[in-house]
Coordinates of C-alpha atoms and ligand atoms in Angstrom, one line a residue:
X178 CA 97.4 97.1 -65.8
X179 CA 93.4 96.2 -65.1
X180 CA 92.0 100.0 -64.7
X181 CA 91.4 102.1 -67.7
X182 CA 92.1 105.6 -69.1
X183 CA 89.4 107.5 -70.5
X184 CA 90.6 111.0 -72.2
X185 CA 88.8 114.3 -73.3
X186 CA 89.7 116.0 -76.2
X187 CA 88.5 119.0 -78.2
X188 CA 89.3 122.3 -79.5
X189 CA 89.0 125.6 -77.8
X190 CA 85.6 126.8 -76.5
X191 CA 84.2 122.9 -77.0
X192 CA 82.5 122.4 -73.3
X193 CA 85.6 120.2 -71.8
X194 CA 85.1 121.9 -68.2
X195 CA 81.8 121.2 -68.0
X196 CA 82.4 117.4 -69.8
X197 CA 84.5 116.5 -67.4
X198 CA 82.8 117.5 -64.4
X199 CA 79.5 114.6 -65.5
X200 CA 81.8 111.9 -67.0
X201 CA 83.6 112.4 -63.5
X202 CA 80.2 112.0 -61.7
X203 CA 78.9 109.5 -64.5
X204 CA 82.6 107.2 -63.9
X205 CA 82.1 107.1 -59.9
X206 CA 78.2 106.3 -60.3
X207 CA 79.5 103.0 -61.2
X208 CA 81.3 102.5 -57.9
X209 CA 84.9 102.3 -59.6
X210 CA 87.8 104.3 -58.2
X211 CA 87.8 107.0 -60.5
X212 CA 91.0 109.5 -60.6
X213 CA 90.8 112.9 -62.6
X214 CA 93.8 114.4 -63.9
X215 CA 94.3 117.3 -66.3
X216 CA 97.0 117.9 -69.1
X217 CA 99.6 119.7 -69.1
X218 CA 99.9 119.3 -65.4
X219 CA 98.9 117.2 -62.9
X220 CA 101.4 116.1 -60.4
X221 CA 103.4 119.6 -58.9
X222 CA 106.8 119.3 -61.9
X223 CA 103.8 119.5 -64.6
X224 CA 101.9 122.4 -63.1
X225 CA 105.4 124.5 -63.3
X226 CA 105.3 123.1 -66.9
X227 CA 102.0 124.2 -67.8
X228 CA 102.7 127.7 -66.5
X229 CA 105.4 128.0 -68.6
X230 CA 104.2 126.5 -71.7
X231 CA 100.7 128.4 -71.3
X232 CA 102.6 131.8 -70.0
X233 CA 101.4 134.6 -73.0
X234 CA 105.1 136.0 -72.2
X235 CA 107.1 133.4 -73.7
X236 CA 105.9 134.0 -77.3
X237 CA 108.9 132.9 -78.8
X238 CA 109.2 129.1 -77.2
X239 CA 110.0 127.2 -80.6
X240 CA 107.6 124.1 -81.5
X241 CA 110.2 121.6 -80.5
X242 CA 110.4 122.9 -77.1
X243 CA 106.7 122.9 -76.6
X244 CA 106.3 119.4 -77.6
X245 CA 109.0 118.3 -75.4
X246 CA 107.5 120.0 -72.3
X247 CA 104.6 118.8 -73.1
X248 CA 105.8 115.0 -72.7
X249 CA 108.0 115.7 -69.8
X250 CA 105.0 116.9 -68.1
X251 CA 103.2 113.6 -69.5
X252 CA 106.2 111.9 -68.6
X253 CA 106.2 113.0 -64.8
X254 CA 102.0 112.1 -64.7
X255 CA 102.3 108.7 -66.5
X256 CA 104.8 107.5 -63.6
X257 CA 103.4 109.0 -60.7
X258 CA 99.8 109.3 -61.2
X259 CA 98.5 107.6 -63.9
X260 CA 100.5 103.9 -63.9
X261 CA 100.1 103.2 -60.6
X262 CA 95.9 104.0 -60.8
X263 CA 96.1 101.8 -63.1
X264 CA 97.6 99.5 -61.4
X265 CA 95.5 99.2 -59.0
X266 CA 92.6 99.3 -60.9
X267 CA 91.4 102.9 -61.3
X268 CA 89.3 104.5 -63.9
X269 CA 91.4 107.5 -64.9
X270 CA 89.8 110.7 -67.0
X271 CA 92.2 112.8 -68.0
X272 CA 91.6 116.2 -69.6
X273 CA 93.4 115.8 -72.5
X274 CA 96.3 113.6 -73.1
X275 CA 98.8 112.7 -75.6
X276 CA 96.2 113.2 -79.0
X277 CA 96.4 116.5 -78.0
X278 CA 100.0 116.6 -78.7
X279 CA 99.5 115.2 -82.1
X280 CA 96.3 117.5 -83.3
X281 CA 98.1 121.1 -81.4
X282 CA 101.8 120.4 -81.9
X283 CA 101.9 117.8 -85.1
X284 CA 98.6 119.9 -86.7
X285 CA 98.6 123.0 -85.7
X286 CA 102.6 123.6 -84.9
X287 CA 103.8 121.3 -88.0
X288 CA 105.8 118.6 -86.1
X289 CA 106.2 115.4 -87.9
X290 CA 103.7 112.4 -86.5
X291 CA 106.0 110.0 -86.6
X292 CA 108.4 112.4 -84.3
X293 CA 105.3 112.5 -81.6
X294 CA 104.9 108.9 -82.0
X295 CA 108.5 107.8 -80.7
X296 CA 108.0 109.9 -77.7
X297 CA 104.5 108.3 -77.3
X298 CA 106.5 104.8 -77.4
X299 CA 109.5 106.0 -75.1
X300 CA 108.2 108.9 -72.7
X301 CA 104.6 107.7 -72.0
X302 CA 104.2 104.5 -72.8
X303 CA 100.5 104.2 -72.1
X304 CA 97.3 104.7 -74.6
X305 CA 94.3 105.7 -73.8
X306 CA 91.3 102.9 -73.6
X307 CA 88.5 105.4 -74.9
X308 CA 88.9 108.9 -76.5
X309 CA 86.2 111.4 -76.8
X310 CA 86.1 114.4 -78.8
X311 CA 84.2 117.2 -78.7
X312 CA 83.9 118.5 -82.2
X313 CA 83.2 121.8 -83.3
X314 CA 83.4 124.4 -86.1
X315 CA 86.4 126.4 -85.0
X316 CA 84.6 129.8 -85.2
X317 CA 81.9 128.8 -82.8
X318 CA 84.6 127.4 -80.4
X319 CA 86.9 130.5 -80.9
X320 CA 83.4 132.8 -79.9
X321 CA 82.6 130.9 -76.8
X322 CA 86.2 130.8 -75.4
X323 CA 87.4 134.3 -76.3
X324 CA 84.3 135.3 -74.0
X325 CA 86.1 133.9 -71.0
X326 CA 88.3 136.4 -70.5
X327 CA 92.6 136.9 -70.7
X328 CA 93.5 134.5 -73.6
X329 CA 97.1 132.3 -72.9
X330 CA 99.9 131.6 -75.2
X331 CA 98.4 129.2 -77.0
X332 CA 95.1 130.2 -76.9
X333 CA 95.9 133.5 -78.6
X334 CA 96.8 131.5 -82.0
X335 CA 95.7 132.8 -85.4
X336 CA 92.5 130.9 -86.8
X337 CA 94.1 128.7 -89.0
X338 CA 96.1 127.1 -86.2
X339 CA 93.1 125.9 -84.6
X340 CA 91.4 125.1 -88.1
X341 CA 94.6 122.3 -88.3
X342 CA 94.5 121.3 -85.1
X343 CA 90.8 120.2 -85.7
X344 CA 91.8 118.4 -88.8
X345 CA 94.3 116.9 -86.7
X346 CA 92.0 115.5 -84.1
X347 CA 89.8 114.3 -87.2
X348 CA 92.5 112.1 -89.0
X349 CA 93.3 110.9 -85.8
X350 CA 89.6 109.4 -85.2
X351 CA 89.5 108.1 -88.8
X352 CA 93.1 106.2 -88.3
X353 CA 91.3 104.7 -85.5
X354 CA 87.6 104.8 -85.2
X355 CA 87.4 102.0 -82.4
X356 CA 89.3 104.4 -79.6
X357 CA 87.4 107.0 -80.7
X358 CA 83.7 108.1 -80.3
X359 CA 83.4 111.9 -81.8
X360 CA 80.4 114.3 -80.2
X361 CA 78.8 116.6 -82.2
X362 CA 79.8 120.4 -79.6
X363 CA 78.1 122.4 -81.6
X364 CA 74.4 121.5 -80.2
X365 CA 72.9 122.6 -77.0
X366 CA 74.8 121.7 -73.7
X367 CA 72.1 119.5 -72.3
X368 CA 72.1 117.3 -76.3
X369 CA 76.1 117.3 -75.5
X370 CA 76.1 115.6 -72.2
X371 CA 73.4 112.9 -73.3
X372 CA 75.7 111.8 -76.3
X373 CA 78.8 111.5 -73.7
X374 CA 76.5 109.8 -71.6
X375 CA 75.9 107.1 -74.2
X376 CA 79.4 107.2 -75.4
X377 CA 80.1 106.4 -71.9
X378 CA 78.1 103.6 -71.0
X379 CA 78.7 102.0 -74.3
X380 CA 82.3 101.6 -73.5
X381 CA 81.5 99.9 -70.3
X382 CA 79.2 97.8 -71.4
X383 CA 81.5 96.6 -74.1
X384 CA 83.8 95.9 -71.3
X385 CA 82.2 95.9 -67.9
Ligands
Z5A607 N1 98.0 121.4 -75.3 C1 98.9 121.2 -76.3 O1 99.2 122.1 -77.1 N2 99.5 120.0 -76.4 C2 99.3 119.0 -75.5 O2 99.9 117.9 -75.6 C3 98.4 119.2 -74.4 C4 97.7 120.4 -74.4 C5 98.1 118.1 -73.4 C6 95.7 123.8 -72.2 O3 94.6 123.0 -72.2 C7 96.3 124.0 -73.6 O4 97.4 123.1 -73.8 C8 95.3 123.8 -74.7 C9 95.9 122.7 -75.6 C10 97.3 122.7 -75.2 N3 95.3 125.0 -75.5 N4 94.7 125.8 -75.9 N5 94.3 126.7 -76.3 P1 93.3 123.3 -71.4 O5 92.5 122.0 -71.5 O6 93.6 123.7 -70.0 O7 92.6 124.6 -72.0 P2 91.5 124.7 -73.1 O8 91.6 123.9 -74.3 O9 91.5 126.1 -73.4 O10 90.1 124.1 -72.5 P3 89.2 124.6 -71.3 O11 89.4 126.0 -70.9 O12 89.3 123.7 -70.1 O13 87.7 124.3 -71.8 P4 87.0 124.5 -73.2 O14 86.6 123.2 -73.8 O15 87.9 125.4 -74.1 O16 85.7 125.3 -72.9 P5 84.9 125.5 -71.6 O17 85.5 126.6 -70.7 O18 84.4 124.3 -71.0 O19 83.6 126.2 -72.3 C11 83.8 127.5 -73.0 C12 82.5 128.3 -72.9 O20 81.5 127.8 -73.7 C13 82.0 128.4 -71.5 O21 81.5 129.7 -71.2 C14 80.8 127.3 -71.5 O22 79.8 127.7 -70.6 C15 80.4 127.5 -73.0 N6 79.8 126.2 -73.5 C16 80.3 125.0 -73.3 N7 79.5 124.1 -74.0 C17 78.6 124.8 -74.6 C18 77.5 124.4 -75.5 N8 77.2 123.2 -75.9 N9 76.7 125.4 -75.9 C19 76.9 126.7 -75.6 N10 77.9 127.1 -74.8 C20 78.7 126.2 -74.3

């Protein structure tokens, strides 16, 4: 494959709408195909699965069953969407991908790594060629997302959920520091988008 896949990560409240609207602007600048996607979802069999795995009224779906959707929606995007942009030489941004599953379902739910790993390997196949994370204290994320309105399932978790899931994210970027480029989200929006910026431009300079 010659394109590349850039991903967004972060916990809740961190900025990722607003991220991914000037990386999206920043990637086509460059005069690339760029191709924006969005996890879970993305092709029409992983919107269905995103309603169901975000609906507030199925509190009691089971970790396993979470995880598993959210790879068979992963699944679905990989082979329609994602590969063949590739393919052809695409720059695709996706809105989270399959670190997520790792920091919210291995961190936060309790699911063995290894576990999330073989369905890495087997269902998805792909990694992504930069990662960046928008890092925050979990009670300054919680404060800005809770003013946003209805919360959904798993927005609605308990603080210490999202206080693993961040520690998830974190071991994840020390286990591989060369994917990975953290930005502080705690600062002022206009500091946030300057760091991405540079993140940005540093990975394509490193490989035009
Ligand atoms: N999930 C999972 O569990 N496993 C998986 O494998 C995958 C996903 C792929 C859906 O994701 C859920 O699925 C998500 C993880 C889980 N769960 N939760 N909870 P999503 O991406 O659709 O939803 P989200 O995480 O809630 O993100 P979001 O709504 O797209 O964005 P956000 O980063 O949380 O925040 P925002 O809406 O961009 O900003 C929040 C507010 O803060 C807003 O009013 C902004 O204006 C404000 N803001 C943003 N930046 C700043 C700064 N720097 N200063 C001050 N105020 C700011």
């Amino acid at each position: 494959m010659t394109g590349r896949l850039i991903t967004l990560e972060g916990g809740e409240g961190a900025g990722k709408s607003t991220a991914m609207a000037f990386l999206a602007g920043r990637i086509a600048a460059r005069g690339v195909e760029l191709l924006q996607v969005r996890e879970p979802g993305g092709t029409e069999a992983g919107e269905a699965i995103r309603r169901v795995v975000l609906n507030p009224g199925h509190a009691g779906l089971c970790a396993e069953t979470e995880l598993l959707l959210m790879f068979a929606a992963r699944a679905q995007l990989v082979r329609e969407v994602i590969g063949p942009a590739l393919a052809r030489g695409a720059v695709v941004l996706s809105d989270r991908f399959t670190d997520a599953s790792f920091a919210y379902q291995g961190g936060g739910r309790g699911i063995d790594a290894g576990r999330i790993a073989e369905l890495e390997r087997w269902a998805c196949g792909i990694r992504p060629d930069l990662t960046l994370l928008l890092d925050l204290p979990v009670d300054q994320g919680l404060a800005r997302a809770r003013g946003r309105g209805p919360t959904d399932r798993i927005e609605a978790e308990r603080t210490e959920f999202f206080e693993r899931v961040r520690a998830a994210y974190r071991q994840r970027t020390a286990q591989e520091p060369a994917r990975w480029r953290v930005i502080d989200a705690s600062r002022p929006l206009d500091e946030v988008l300057v760091a991405l910026g540079t993140a940005l431009d540093a990975h394509f300079e490193a490989r035009p």
